[in-house]
Amino acid sequence: MTVKKRFIAGVVCPRCAAMDRIRAWEQHGVRYRECVSCDFFEQLPIEDDVVEELATRVNQDSEAPATEEIQPVRILDPGKRH
């Protein structure tokens, strides 16, 4: 079985700084990258560990709004003078 090696668009080689010369593939649970312009080669294990999502105001459980006094907004008409 032949493994498909795919070029990664926009990636710069860390060794020779050539753009669009890195190709990548996965085989037997290992991710490989190599440059076709120089002899750069890298292999990385594929990790299934899921990184926890950063806590933001959007993904937090909403609580009751603060008990501050709510004040109406007064819209001013720039053409009108008091």
Short mmCIF file of the N, C-alpha and C atoms (twelve columns), coordinates in Angstrom:
data_MODEL
# 
_entry.id   MODEL 
# 
loop_
_atom_site.group_PDB 
_atom_site.id 
_atom_site.type_symbol 
_atom_site.label_atom_id 
_atom_site.label_alt_id 
_atom_site.label_comp_id 
_atom_site.label_asym_id 
_atom_site.label_seq_id 
_atom_site.Cartn_x 
_atom_site.Cartn_y 
_atom_site.Cartn_z 
_atom_site.pdbx_PDB_model_num 
ATOM 1   N N  . MET A 1  0.842   -1.191 0.000  1 
ATOM 2   C CA . MET A 1  0.000   0.000  0.000  1 
ATOM 3   C C  . MET A 1  0.879   1.244  0.000  1 
ATOM 4   N N  . THR A 2  0.655   2.101  -0.943 1 
ATOM 5   C CA . THR A 2  1.426   3.324  -1.073 1 
ATOM 6   C C  . THR A 2  0.795   4.432  -0.238 1 
ATOM 7   N N  . VAL A 3  1.626   5.156  0.478  1 
ATOM 8   C CA . VAL A 3  1.162   6.269  1.307  1 
ATOM 9   C C  . VAL A 3  1.174   7.532  0.461  1 
ATOM 10  N N  . LYS A 4  0.076   8.306  0.504  1 
ATOM 11  C CA . LYS A 4  0.015   9.565  -0.240 1 
ATOM 12  C C  . LYS A 4  0.757   10.642 0.540  1 
ATOM 13  N N  . LYS A 5  1.737   11.231 -0.106 1 
ATOM 14  C CA . LYS A 5  2.473   12.348 0.484  1 
ATOM 15  C C  . LYS A 5  1.902   13.612 -0.126 1 
ATOM 16  N N  . ARG A 6  1.465   14.535 0.729  1 
ATOM 17  C CA . ARG A 6  0.804   15.755 0.259  1 
ATOM 18  C C  . ARG A 6  1.627   16.984 0.626  1 
ATOM 19  N N  . PHE A 7  1.708   17.915 -0.321 1 
ATOM 20  C CA . PHE A 7  2.381   19.176 -0.052 1 
ATOM 21  C C  . PHE A 7  1.474   20.052 0.803  1 
ATOM 22  N N  . ILE A 8  2.086   20.809 1.696  1 
ATOM 23  C CA . ILE A 8  1.350   21.701 2.584  1 
ATOM 24  C C  . ILE A 8  1.559   23.124 2.068  1 
ATOM 25  N N  . ALA A 9  0.485   23.738 1.608  1 
ATOM 26  C CA . ALA A 9  0.568   25.079 1.017  1 
ATOM 27  C C  . ALA A 9  0.947   26.130 2.054  1 
ATOM 28  N N  . GLY A 10 1.879   26.976 1.695  1 
ATOM 29  C CA . GLY A 10 2.252   28.114 2.525  1 
ATOM 30  C C  . GLY A 10 3.234   27.819 3.630  1 
ATOM 31  N N  . VAL A 11 3.665   26.570 3.790  1 
ATOM 32  C CA . VAL A 11 4.595   26.220 4.861  1 
ATOM 33  C C  . VAL A 11 6.016   26.485 4.397  1 
ATOM 34  N N  . VAL A 12 6.820   27.055 5.311  1 
ATOM 35  C CA . VAL A 12 8.211   27.361 5.031  1 
ATOM 36  C C  . VAL A 12 9.084   26.318 5.711  1 
ATOM 37  N N  . CYS A 13 10.054  25.797 5.009  1 
ATOM 38  C CA . CYS A 13 10.969  24.800 5.568  1 
ATOM 39  C C  . CYS A 13 11.804  25.437 6.678  1 
ATOM 40  N N  . PRO A 14 11.877  24.803 7.849  1 
ATOM 41  C CA . PRO A 14 12.665  25.377 8.942  1 
ATOM 42  C C  . PRO A 14 14.169  25.356 8.684  1 
ATOM 43  N N  . ARG A 15 14.617  24.549 7.762  1 
ATOM 44  C CA . ARG A 15 16.052  24.460 7.494  1 
ATOM 45  C C  . ARG A 15 16.478  25.387 6.350  1 
ATOM 46  N N  . CYS A 16 15.842  25.283 5.175  1 
ATOM 47  C CA . CYS A 16 16.306  26.054 4.006  1 
ATOM 48  C C  . CYS A 16 15.424  27.263 3.685  1 
ATOM 49  N N  . ALA A 17 14.310  27.432 4.394  1 
ATOM 50  C CA . ALA A 17 13.397  28.567 4.249  1 
ATOM 51  C C  . ALA A 17 12.688  28.597 2.893  1 
ATOM 52  N N  . ALA A 18 12.652  27.477 2.193  1 
ATOM 53  C CA . ALA A 18 11.922  27.407 0.932  1 
ATOM 54  C C  . ALA A 18 10.438  27.227 1.216  1 
ATOM 55  N N  . MET A 19 9.610   28.000 0.510  1 
ATOM 56  C CA . MET A 19 8.174   27.910 0.732  1 
ATOM 57  C C  . MET A 19 7.561   26.880 -0.207 1 
ATOM 58  N N  . ASP A 20 6.518   26.222 0.273  1 
ATOM 59  C CA . ASP A 20 5.764   25.225 -0.502 1 
ATOM 60  C C  . ASP A 20 6.625   24.034 -0.935 1 
ATOM 61  N N  . ARG A 21 7.586   23.657 -0.131 1 
ATOM 62  C CA . ARG A 21 8.436   22.513 -0.444 1 
ATOM 63  C C  . ARG A 21 8.302   21.385 0.587  1 
ATOM 64  N N  . ILE A 22 7.429   21.571 1.582  1 
ATOM 65  C CA . ILE A 22 7.236   20.567 2.630  1 
ATOM 66  C C  . ILE A 22 6.091   19.651 2.236  1 
ATOM 67  N N  . ARG A 23 6.314   18.363 2.334  1 
ATOM 68  C CA . ARG A 23 5.232   17.409 2.133  1 
ATOM 69  C C  . ARG A 23 5.087   16.583 3.396  1 
ATOM 70  N N  . ALA A 24 3.860   16.140 3.653  1 
ATOM 71  C CA . ALA A 24 3.562   15.437 4.895  1 
ATOM 72  C C  . ALA A 24 2.741   14.193 4.609  1 
ATOM 73  N N  . TRP A 25 2.845   13.222 5.526  1 
ATOM 74  C CA . TRP A 25 2.050   12.006 5.445  1 
ATOM 75  C C  . TRP A 25 2.020   11.351 6.817  1 
ATOM 76  N N  . GLU A 26 1.096   10.434 6.987  1 
ATOM 77  C CA . GLU A 26 0.959   9.679  8.230  1 
ATOM 78  C C  . GLU A 26 1.082   8.201  7.918  1 
ATOM 79  N N  . GLN A 27 1.767   7.490  8.821  1 
ATOM 80  C CA . GLN A 27 1.935   6.059  8.633  1 
ATOM 81  C C  . GLN A 27 2.185   5.405  9.985  1 
ATOM 82  N N  . HIS A 28 1.390   4.397  10.322 1 
ATOM 83  C CA . HIS A 28 1.536   3.627  11.564 1 
ATOM 84  C C  . HIS A 28 1.525   4.511  12.817 1 
ATOM 85  N N  . GLY A 29 0.636   5.499  12.854 1 
ATOM 86  C CA . GLY A 29 0.503   6.360  14.031 1 
ATOM 87  C C  . GLY A 29 1.593   7.404  14.183 1 
ATOM 88  N N  . VAL A 30 2.340   7.641  13.130 1 
ATOM 89  C CA . VAL A 30 3.404   8.647  13.167 1 
ATOM 90  C C  . VAL A 30 3.181   9.610  12.014 1 
ATOM 91  N N  . ARG A 31 3.342   10.893 12.288 1 
ATOM 92  C CA . ARG A 31 3.211   11.933 11.265 1 
ATOM 93  C C  . ARG A 31 4.618   12.317 10.799 1 
ATOM 94  N N  . TYR A 32 4.821   12.346 9.500  1 
ATOM 95  C CA . TYR A 32 6.115   12.674 8.914  1 
ATOM 96  C C  . TYR A 32 6.016   13.947 8.091  1 
ATOM 97  N N  . ARG A 33 7.133   14.718 8.081  1 
ATOM 98  C CA . ARG A 33 7.249   15.885 7.210  1 
ATOM 99  C C  . ARG A 33 8.647   15.880 6.624  1 
ATOM 100 N N  . GLU A 34 8.750   16.263 5.353  1 
ATOM 101 C CA . GLU A 34 10.066  16.366 4.733  1 
ATOM 102 C C  . GLU A 34 10.055  17.484 3.711  1 
ATOM 103 N N  . CYS A 35 11.239  18.030 3.470  1 
ATOM 104 C CA . CYS A 35 11.409  19.074 2.463  1 
ATOM 105 C C  . CYS A 35 12.008  18.436 1.221  1 
ATOM 106 N N  . VAL A 36 11.455  18.778 0.057  1 
ATOM 107 C CA . VAL A 36 11.977  18.221 -1.184 1 
ATOM 108 C C  . VAL A 36 13.162  19.034 -1.720 1 
ATOM 109 N N  . SER A 37 13.459  20.197 -1.100 1 
ATOM 110 C CA . SER A 37 14.577  21.028 -1.538 1 
ATOM 111 C C  . SER A 37 15.859  20.753 -0.760 1 
ATOM 112 N N  . CYS A 38 15.720  20.348 0.491  1 
ATOM 113 C CA . CYS A 38 16.904  20.058 1.293  1 
ATOM 114 C C  . CYS A 38 16.686  18.711 1.991  1 
ATOM 115 N N  . ASP A 39 17.523  18.380 2.940  1 
ATOM 116 C CA . ASP A 39 17.405  17.077 3.594  1 
ATOM 117 C C  . ASP A 39 16.647  17.139 4.921  1 
ATOM 118 N N  . PHE A 40 15.797  18.173 5.111  1 
ATOM 119 C CA . PHE A 40 15.003  18.268 6.344  1 
ATOM 120 C C  . PHE A 40 14.004  17.118 6.412  1 
ATOM 121 N N  . PHE A 41 13.937  16.467 7.572  1 
ATOM 122 C CA . PHE A 41 12.998  15.375 7.810  1 
ATOM 123 C C  . PHE A 41 12.600  15.420 9.274  1 
ATOM 124 N N  . GLU A 42 11.307  15.226 9.547  1 
ATOM 125 C CA . GLU A 42 10.811  15.269 10.925 1 
ATOM 126 C C  . GLU A 42 9.722   14.230 11.089 1 
ATOM 127 N N  . GLN A 43 9.708   13.572 12.234 1 
ATOM 128 C CA . GLN A 43 8.622   12.654 12.533 1 
ATOM 129 C C  . GLN A 43 8.076   12.995 13.910 1 
ATOM 130 N N  . LEU A 44 6.756   12.992 14.020 1 
ATOM 131 C CA . LEU A 44 6.064   13.352 15.246 1 
ATOM 132 C C  . LEU A 44 5.016   12.296 15.555 1 
ATOM 133 N N  . PRO A 45 4.924   11.869 16.809 1 
ATOM 134 C CA . PRO A 45 3.851   10.930 17.141 1 
ATOM 135 C C  . PRO A 45 2.506   11.645 17.092 1 
ATOM 136 N N  . ILE A 46 1.484   10.939 16.664 1 
ATOM 137 C CA . ILE A 46 0.134   11.508 16.629 1 
ATOM 138 C C  . ILE A 46 -0.469  11.300 18.008 1 
ATOM 139 N N  . GLU A 47 -0.765  12.388 18.671 1 
ATOM 140 C CA . GLU A 47 -1.299  12.315 20.027 1 
ATOM 141 C C  . GLU A 47 -2.803  12.492 19.994 1 
ATOM 142 N N  . ASP A 48 -3.490  11.635 20.709 1 
ATOM 143 C CA . ASP A 48 -4.940  11.722 20.776 1 
ATOM 144 C C  . ASP A 48 -5.414  12.543 21.969 1 
ATOM 145 N N  . ASP A 49 -4.480  13.098 22.735 1 
ATOM 146 C CA . ASP A 49 -4.862  13.913 23.881 1 
ATOM 147 C C  . ASP A 49 -5.579  15.164 23.396 1 
ATOM 148 N N  . VAL A 50 -6.728  15.406 23.959 1 
ATOM 149 C CA . VAL A 50 -7.524  16.566 23.578 1 
ATOM 150 C C  . VAL A 50 -7.166  17.719 24.516 1 
ATOM 151 N N  . VAL A 51 -6.824  18.832 23.941 1 
ATOM 152 C CA . VAL A 51 -6.498  20.020 24.717 1 
ATOM 153 C C  . VAL A 51 -7.805  20.665 25.158 1 
ATOM 154 N N  . GLU A 52 -7.865  21.044 26.432 1 
ATOM 155 C CA . GLU A 52 -9.082  21.675 26.931 1 
ATOM 156 C C  . GLU A 52 -9.277  23.039 26.289 1 
ATOM 157 N N  . GLU A 53 -10.531 23.358 26.022 1 
ATOM 158 C CA . GLU A 53 -10.868 24.641 25.426 1 
ATOM 159 C C  . GLU A 53 -10.646 25.747 26.453 1 
ATOM 160 N N  . LEU A 54 -10.101 26.872 25.998 1 
ATOM 161 C CA . LEU A 54 -9.887  28.009 26.881 1 
ATOM 162 C C  . LEU A 54 -11.223 28.557 27.370 1 
ATOM 163 N N  . ALA A 55 -11.266 28.958 28.623 1 
ATOM 164 C CA . ALA A 55 -12.494 29.513 29.178 1 
ATOM 165 C C  . ALA A 55 -12.675 30.942 28.687 1 
ATOM 166 N N  . THR A 56 -13.794 31.210 28.032 1 
ATOM 167 C CA . THR A 56 -14.131 32.551 27.579 1 
ATOM 168 C C  . THR A 56 -15.551 32.868 28.018 1 
ATOM 169 N N  . ARG A 57 -15.987 34.079 27.805 1 
ATOM 170 C CA . ARG A 57 -17.346 34.444 28.205 1 
ATOM 171 C C  . ARG A 57 -18.389 33.727 27.359 1 
ATOM 172 N N  . VAL A 58 -17.994 33.275 26.185 1 
ATOM 173 C CA . VAL A 58 -18.934 32.627 25.282 1 
ATOM 174 C C  . VAL A 58 -19.204 31.182 25.684 1 
ATOM 175 N N  . ASN A 59 -18.188 30.473 26.142 1 
ATOM 176 C CA . ASN A 59 -18.380 29.063 26.444 1 
ATOM 177 C C  . ASN A 59 -18.619 28.778 27.931 1 
ATOM 178 N N  . GLN A 60 -18.824 29.797 28.735 1 
ATOM 179 C CA . GLN A 60 -19.121 29.622 30.155 1 
ATOM 180 C C  . GLN A 60 -20.616 29.531 30.378 1 
ATOM 181 N N  . ASP A 61 -21.009 28.832 31.437 1 
ATOM 182 C CA . ASP A 61 -22.420 28.783 31.812 1 
ATOM 183 C C  . ASP A 61 -22.853 30.185 32.222 1 
ATOM 184 N N  . SER A 62 -23.987 30.594 31.686 1 
ATOM 185 C CA . SER A 62 -24.450 31.937 32.022 1 
ATOM 186 C C  . SER A 62 -25.097 31.929 33.395 1 
ATOM 187 N N  . GLU A 63 -24.755 32.920 34.153 1 
ATOM 188 C CA . GLU A 63 -25.329 33.086 35.481 1 
ATOM 189 C C  . GLU A 63 -26.277 34.274 35.441 1 
ATOM 190 N N  . ALA A 64 -26.975 34.476 36.518 1 
ATOM 191 C CA . ALA A 64 -27.895 35.611 36.603 1 
ATOM 192 C C  . ALA A 64 -27.090 36.903 36.436 1 
ATOM 193 N N  . PRO A 65 -27.656 37.889 35.744 1 
ATOM 194 C CA . PRO A 65 -26.932 39.150 35.569 1 
ATOM 195 C C  . PRO A 65 -26.670 39.826 36.917 1 
ATOM 196 N N  . ALA A 66 -25.667 40.651 36.926 1 
ATOM 197 C CA . ALA A 66 -25.311 41.365 38.151 1 
ATOM 198 C C  . ALA A 66 -26.489 42.192 38.634 1 
ATOM 199 N N  . THR A 67 -26.509 42.445 39.917 1 
ATOM 200 C CA . THR A 67 -27.637 43.166 40.507 1 
ATOM 201 C C  . THR A 67 -27.436 44.673 40.447 1 
ATOM 202 N N  . GLU A 68 -26.738 45.154 39.437 1 
ATOM 203 C CA . GLU A 68 -26.539 46.592 39.270 1 
ATOM 204 C C  . GLU A 68 -27.854 47.226 38.821 1 
ATOM 205 N N  . GLU A 69 -27.979 48.502 39.115 1 
ATOM 206 C CA . GLU A 69 -29.179 49.227 38.704 1 
ATOM 207 C C  . GLU A 69 -29.118 49.450 37.195 1 
ATOM 208 N N  . ILE A 70 -30.174 49.090 36.504 1 
ATOM 209 C CA . ILE A 70 -30.240 49.250 35.062 1 
ATOM 210 C C  . ILE A 70 -30.758 50.638 34.743 1 
ATOM 211 N N  . GLN A 71 -30.025 51.350 33.883 1 
ATOM 212 C CA . GLN A 71 -30.423 52.704 33.511 1 
ATOM 213 C C  . GLN A 71 -30.696 52.740 32.011 1 
ATOM 214 N N  . PRO A 72 -31.769 53.447 31.602 1 
ATOM 215 C CA . PRO A 72 -32.065 53.532 30.172 1 
ATOM 216 C C  . PRO A 72 -31.024 54.394 29.450 1 
ATOM 217 N N  . VAL A 73 -30.830 54.128 28.190 1 
ATOM 218 C CA . VAL A 73 -29.902 54.893 27.362 1 
ATOM 219 C C  . VAL A 73 -30.667 56.032 26.728 1 
ATOM 220 N N  . ARG A 74 -30.099 57.224 26.782 1 
ATOM 221 C CA . ARG A 74 -30.741 58.389 26.198 1 
ATOM 222 C C  . ARG A 74 -30.051 58.698 24.880 1 
ATOM 223 N N  . ILE A 75 -30.816 58.669 23.786 1 
ATOM 224 C CA . ILE A 75 -30.258 58.923 22.465 1 
ATOM 225 C C  . ILE A 75 -30.397 60.407 22.169 1 
ATOM 226 N N  . LEU A 76 -29.292 61.012 21.782 1 
ATOM 227 C CA . LEU A 76 -29.277 62.446 21.512 1 
ATOM 228 C C  . LEU A 76 -29.410 62.691 20.016 1 
ATOM 229 N N  . ASP A 77 -30.197 63.681 19.670 1 
ATOM 230 C CA . ASP A 77 -30.347 64.080 18.270 1 
ATOM 231 C C  . ASP A 77 -29.401 65.256 18.038 1 
ATOM 232 N N  . PRO A 78 -28.371 65.113 17.193 1 
ATOM 233 C CA . PRO A 78 -27.396 66.175 17.008 1 
ATOM 234 C C  . PRO A 78 -27.981 67.438 16.366 1 
ATOM 235 N N  . GLY A 79 -29.097 67.310 15.666 1 
ATOM 236 C CA . GLY A 79 -29.697 68.470 15.013 1 
ATOM 237 C C  . GLY A 79 -30.566 69.272 15.956 1 
ATOM 238 N N  . LYS A 80 -30.925 68.734 17.062 1 
ATOM 239 C CA . LYS A 80 -31.797 69.397 18.026 1 
ATOM 240 C C  . LYS A 80 -30.991 70.024 19.137 1 
ATOM 241 N N  . ARG A 81 -31.290 71.264 19.443 1 
ATOM 242 C CA . ARG A 81 -30.593 71.945 20.558 1 
ATOM 243 C C  . ARG A 81 -31.564 72.187 21.699 1 
ATOM 244 N N  . HIS A 82 -31.103 72.097 22.871 1 
ATOM 245 C CA . HIS A 82 -31.964 72.280 24.055 1 
ATOM 246 C C  . HIS A 82 -32.179 73.725 24.363 1 
# 
